[in-house]
């Protein structure tokens, strides 16, 4: 048995409102899901160390539909698999009232996930739960604008800080700047990112009690979140060009 909220948390961390088709790989009660956004902007992995399902490789083609099925359940769920000719064809979910069936797909329909060459990180930040919440609030306040500039500078006390600047690139700009102290090896960076995806990643990991954020001078941002049973990591590419 596994609680509904854990299943929802796992799915939300790879789905990000865009990653419909993935493979679930279960081995020794550990689930791993590698994913890549359709635009190839984000590559990541989500794992759960206590996932009660037999060893298998499952092709999840329509994550939105699976999310809808899980949402109507309550409390603890029993997960089971059904085979046809040695091929897993159905994922069954049941609670005290519902018995649900999700049709698994053909593995050939699931695209391959790319790889990431991990660069040298020039910024390393510890994100507290307050940082995660405040960054989400900053983006939400300017919800119609997807621009975000990540910069490195010094604050009024001469300390190295990383600034997250949310705002519009044209006209009389509305902007919000949020600063975080951290291990910063290179000053003067100004790298644009998609703030919508940035917010989605943070929002999907609000339940993780904070995390770590890293940045390379080449324009790759990394996230790592860890809890007792769930781990998630992401690598997001910079936007092409943005003027602030």
Tab-separated table of C-alpha atoms in Angstrom:
chain	number	residue	atom	x	y	z
A	1	UNK	CA	0.000	0.000	0.000
A	2	UNK	CA	1.081	3.547	-0.673
A	3	UNK	CA	-0.632	6.785	0.255
A	4	UNK	CA	-2.386	8.707	-2.492
A	5	UNK	CA	-0.500	11.917	-1.668
A	6	UNK	CA	2.863	10.203	-2.264
A	7	UNK	CA	1.755	8.983	-5.696
A	8	UNK	CA	0.491	12.465	-6.550
A	9	UNK	CA	3.746	14.012	-5.351
A	10	UNK	CA	5.838	11.676	-7.512
A	11	UNK	CA	3.741	12.333	-10.612
A	12	UNK	CA	3.705	16.116	-10.153
A	13	UNK	CA	7.492	16.210	-9.913
A	14	UNK	CA	8.042	14.744	-13.371
A	15	UNK	CA	4.829	15.861	-15.086
A	16	UNK	CA	5.387	19.621	-14.655
A	17	UNK	CA	2.141	20.145	-16.612
A	18	UNK	CA	3.891	19.121	-19.831
A	19	UNK	CA	5.666	15.725	-19.656
A	20	UNK	CA	2.902	13.314	-20.626
A	21	UNK	CA	4.877	10.244	-21.721
A	22	UNK	CA	7.486	8.550	-19.508
A	23	UNK	CA	8.716	5.140	-18.420
A	24	UNK	CA	8.348	3.989	-14.837
A	25	UNK	CA	11.167	1.609	-13.889
A	26	UNK	CA	10.585	-0.345	-10.673
A	27	UNK	CA	13.284	-2.532	-9.176
A	28	UNK	CA	13.458	-3.805	-5.581
A	29	UNK	CA	10.581	-1.487	-4.616
A	30	UNK	CA	12.411	1.565	-5.971
A	31	UNK	CA	10.774	3.676	-8.670
A	32	UNK	CA	12.808	5.774	-11.100
A	33	UNK	CA	11.400	8.070	-13.770
A	34	UNK	CA	13.636	9.879	-16.266
A	35	UNK	CA	11.978	12.641	-18.263
A	36	UNK	CA	12.592	15.415	-20.776
A	37	UNK	CA	10.221	18.240	-21.640
A	38	UNK	CA	8.824	18.334	-25.215
A	39	UNK	CA	10.879	21.482	-25.886
A	40	UNK	CA	14.031	19.787	-24.484
A	41	UNK	CA	14.287	22.714	-22.081
A	42	UNK	CA	14.273	20.513	-18.978
A	43	UNK	CA	15.749	17.074	-18.289
A	44	UNK	CA	15.372	15.387	-14.928
A	45	UNK	CA	14.810	12.342	-12.767
A	46	UNK	CA	12.423	11.496	-9.935
A	47	UNK	CA	12.857	8.472	-7.670
A	48	UNK	CA	10.974	6.933	-4.770
A	49	UNK	CA	12.743	4.495	-2.441
A	50	UNK	CA	9.605	2.812	-1.096
A	51	UNK	CA	7.296	2.039	-4.007
A	52	UNK	CA	5.210	-1.141	-3.477
A	53	UNK	CA	5.049	-2.613	-6.968
A	54	UNK	CA	6.712	-5.625	-8.558
A	55	UNK	CA	9.844	-5.227	-10.694
A	56	UNK	CA	8.743	-3.853	-14.052
A	57	UNK	CA	9.154	-1.268	-16.800
A	58	UNK	CA	5.898	0.554	-17.441
A	59	UNK	CA	5.092	2.819	-20.383
A	60	UNK	CA	2.973	5.734	-19.138
A	61	UNK	CA	1.721	7.533	-22.254
A	62	UNK	CA	-0.965	9.832	-20.812
A	63	UNK	CA	0.148	11.145	-17.413
A	64	UNK	CA	-2.736	13.626	-17.262
A	65	UNK	CA	-5.234	10.765	-17.416
A	66	UNK	CA	-3.351	8.855	-14.716
A	67	UNK	CA	-3.374	11.976	-12.538
A	68	UNK	CA	-7.147	12.226	-12.930
A	69	UNK	CA	-7.626	8.609	-11.876
A	70	UNK	CA	-5.431	8.967	-8.795
A	71	UNK	CA	-7.211	12.178	-7.776
A	72	UNK	CA	-10.558	10.475	-7.142
A	73	UNK	CA	-9.050	7.961	-4.700
A	74	UNK	CA	-8.683	8.421	-0.959
A	75	UNK	CA	-6.104	7.369	1.618
A	76	UNK	CA	-3.895	4.356	0.945
A	77	UNK	CA	-3.808	2.749	-2.499
A	78	UNK	CA	-3.124	-0.812	-3.564
A	79	UNK	CA	-1.138	-0.910	-6.810
A	80	UNK	CA	-1.197	-4.029	-8.988
A	81	UNK	CA	-0.172	-4.947	-12.522
A	82	UNK	CA	-1.884	-7.088	-15.135
A	83	UNK	CA	-0.013	-8.988	-17.835
A	84	UNK	CA	-0.964	-10.241	-21.276
A	85	UNK	CA	1.546	-12.585	-22.911
A	86	UNK	CA	4.238	-11.536	-20.429
A	87	UNK	CA	3.697	-7.858	-21.248
A	88	UNK	CA	2.381	-5.468	-18.610
A	89	UNK	CA	-0.810	-3.974	-20.035
A	90	UNK	CA	-2.692	-2.492	-17.080
A	91	UNK	CA	-1.928	-0.662	-13.842
A	92	UNK	CA	-4.668	-1.228	-11.291
A	93	UNK	CA	-5.301	1.170	-8.405
A	94	UNK	CA	-7.760	0.526	-5.596
A	95	UNK	CA	-8.781	2.032	-2.272
A	96	UNK	CA	-11.648	1.179	0.068
A	97	UNK	CA	-14.241	2.289	-2.491
A	98	UNK	CA	-12.724	2.538	-5.969
A	99	UNK	CA	-11.168	0.004	-8.314
A	100	UNK	CA	-9.472	1.789	-11.194
A	101	UNK	CA	-7.648	0.554	-14.270
A	102	UNK	CA	-5.066	2.544	-16.237
A	103	UNK	CA	-4.088	1.194	-19.657
A	104	UNK	CA	-0.324	0.980	-20.125
A	105	UNK	CA	1.229	1.836	-23.464
A	106	UNK	CA	3.819	0.439	-25.853
A	107	UNK	CA	7.400	1.278	-24.874
A	108	UNK	CA	8.109	2.248	-28.489
A	109	UNK	CA	5.729	5.207	-28.107
A	110	UNK	CA	7.805	6.735	-25.295
A	111	UNK	CA	10.571	9.025	-26.537
A	112	UNK	CA	14.149	8.686	-25.402
A	113	UNK	CA	15.448	11.028	-22.711
A	114	UNK	CA	18.614	12.964	-23.482
A	115	UNK	CA	21.686	13.175	-21.296
A	116	UNK	CA	23.274	16.106	-19.480
A	117	UNK	CA	26.968	16.833	-19.356
A	118	UNK	CA	27.296	18.250	-15.848
A	119	UNK	CA	29.260	21.524	-16.057
A	120	UNK	CA	31.276	23.325	-13.445
A	121	UNK	CA	28.862	25.083	-11.133
A	122	UNK	CA	29.778	28.695	-10.378
A	123	UNK	CA	26.763	29.276	-8.097
A	124	UNK	CA	25.593	26.932	-5.342
A	125	UNK	CA	22.612	27.910	-3.213
A	126	UNK	CA	20.729	26.227	-0.389
A	127	UNK	CA	17.027	26.885	-0.899
A	128	UNK	CA	15.067	27.065	2.339
A	129	UNK	CA	11.305	26.432	2.359
A	130	UNK	CA	10.885	30.219	2.694
A	131	UNK	CA	13.067	30.796	-0.385
A	132	UNK	CA	10.959	28.354	-2.398
A	133	UNK	CA	7.741	30.020	-1.240
A	134	UNK	CA	9.024	33.550	-1.876
A	135	UNK	CA	10.286	32.757	-5.377
A	136	UNK	CA	6.901	31.255	-6.233
A	137	UNK	CA	5.174	34.376	-4.892
A	138	UNK	CA	7.466	36.656	-6.904
A	139	UNK	CA	6.689	34.841	-10.133
A	140	UNK	CA	2.963	34.692	-9.343
A	141	UNK	CA	2.846	38.458	-8.826
A	142	UNK	CA	4.000	38.866	-12.456
A	143	UNK	CA	2.154	35.864	-13.826
A	144	UNK	CA	1.748	37.259	-17.330
A	145	UNK	CA	5.495	37.523	-17.942
A	146	UNK	CA	7.753	34.502	-18.454
A	147	UNK	CA	11.068	36.384	-18.191
A	148	UNK	CA	13.485	35.816	-15.327
A	149	UNK	CA	17.082	36.967	-15.121
A	150	UNK	CA	19.494	35.205	-12.748
A	151	UNK	CA	22.418	37.457	-11.814
A	152	UNK	CA	25.378	37.394	-9.445
A	153	UNK	CA	26.401	40.520	-7.579
A	154	UNK	CA	27.108	41.867	-4.089
A	155	UNK	CA	24.566	43.181	-1.614
A	156	UNK	CA	24.865	46.374	0.435
A	157	UNK	CA	27.037	44.537	2.979
A	158	UNK	CA	29.469	43.445	0.286
A	159	UNK	CA	28.357	39.805	0.440
A	160	UNK	CA	28.070	37.630	-2.666
A	161	UNK	CA	24.434	37.097	-3.603
A	162	UNK	CA	22.439	35.554	-6.402
A	163	UNK	CA	19.539	37.681	-7.603
A	164	UNK	CA	16.388	36.425	-9.294
A	165	UNK	CA	14.860	39.257	-11.312
A	166	UNK	CA	11.304	38.727	-12.543
A	167	UNK	CA	9.910	41.259	-15.000
A	168	UNK	CA	8.819	42.454	-18.426
A	169	UNK	CA	11.444	43.141	-21.064
A	170	UNK	CA	9.614	45.964	-22.840
A	171	UNK	CA	8.081	49.324	-21.977
A	172	UNK	CA	7.966	50.554	-18.402
A	173	UNK	CA	9.108	47.374	-16.716
A	174	UNK	CA	7.486	45.890	-13.644
A	175	UNK	CA	10.195	43.976	-11.814
A	176	UNK	CA	10.681	41.984	-8.647
A	177	UNK	CA	14.153	41.085	-7.349
A	178	UNK	CA	14.835	38.381	-4.762
A	179	UNK	CA	18.304	37.782	-3.272
A	180	UNK	CA	19.839	34.619	-1.812
A	181	UNK	CA	23.271	34.304	-0.194
A	182	UNK	CA	25.381	31.387	-1.331
A	183	UNK	CA	28.644	29.994	-2.667
A	184	UNK	CA	29.268	32.228	-5.685
A	185	UNK	CA	32.486	31.861	-7.674
A	186	UNK	CA	31.769	34.271	-10.528
A	187	UNK	CA	30.380	37.786	-10.230
A	188	UNK	CA	28.560	39.646	-12.998
A	189	UNK	CA	26.551	36.778	-14.461
A	190	UNK	CA	23.271	37.694	-16.169
A	191	UNK	CA	21.465	34.663	-17.566
A	192	UNK	CA	17.792	34.558	-18.695
A	193	UNK	CA	15.482	31.645	-17.910
A	194	UNK	CA	11.826	30.767	-18.416
A	195	UNK	CA	10.142	31.827	-15.196
A	196	UNK	CA	7.018	29.732	-15.864
A	197	UNK	CA	8.980	26.476	-15.826
A	198	UNK	CA	11.126	27.742	-12.930
A	199	UNK	CA	7.992	28.286	-10.864
A	200	UNK	CA	6.471	24.947	-11.881
A	201	UNK	CA	9.560	23.048	-10.707
A	202	UNK	CA	9.592	24.872	-7.374
A	203	UNK	CA	5.842	24.472	-6.865
A	204	UNK	CA	6.020	20.724	-7.545
A	205	UNK	CA	8.687	20.415	-4.840
A	206	UNK	CA	7.168	22.620	-2.126
A	207	UNK	CA	6.668	19.500	-0.019
A	208	UNK	CA	10.390	18.643	0.014
A	209	UNK	CA	11.495	21.036	2.762
A	210	UNK	CA	13.836	23.091	0.588
A	211	UNK	CA	16.581	22.010	-1.790
A	212	UNK	CA	19.710	23.046	-3.656
A	213	UNK	CA	20.095	25.247	-6.728
A	214	UNK	CA	23.198	25.391	-8.914
A	215	UNK	CA	24.105	27.545	-11.912
A	216	UNK	CA	26.773	27.316	-14.605
A	217	UNK	CA	28.190	30.256	-16.515
A	218	UNK	CA	27.150	28.497	-19.747
A	219	UNK	CA	23.472	28.854	-18.903
A	220	UNK	CA	22.384	25.649	-17.168
A	221	UNK	CA	20.509	25.737	-13.894
A	222	UNK	CA	20.211	22.673	-11.665
A	223	UNK	CA	17.811	21.761	-8.863
A	224	UNK	CA	18.022	18.949	-6.306
A	225	UNK	CA	15.386	18.089	-3.724
A	226	UNK	CA	15.504	15.240	-1.211
A	227	UNK	CA	13.075	13.860	1.346
A	228	UNK	CA	12.857	10.605	3.265
A	229	UNK	CA	11.490	8.602	0.317
A	230	UNK	CA	11.499	10.898	-2.733
A	231	UNK	CA	14.389	12.504	-4.620
A	232	UNK	CA	14.086	14.807	-7.619
A	233	UNK	CA	16.596	16.592	-9.822
A	234	UNK	CA	16.272	18.900	-12.806
A	235	UNK	CA	18.494	20.626	-15.362
A	236	UNK	CA	17.017	23.603	-17.200
A	237	UNK	CA	18.522	25.450	-20.162
A	238	UNK	CA	18.639	29.209	-20.404
A	239	UNK	CA	16.368	31.188	-22.703
A	240	UNK	CA	17.875	32.356	-25.982
A	241	UNK	CA	17.924	36.118	-25.437
A	242	UNK	CA	16.108	38.462	-23.099
A	243	UNK	CA	16.647	42.134	-22.458
A	244	UNK	CA	15.942	43.698	-19.089
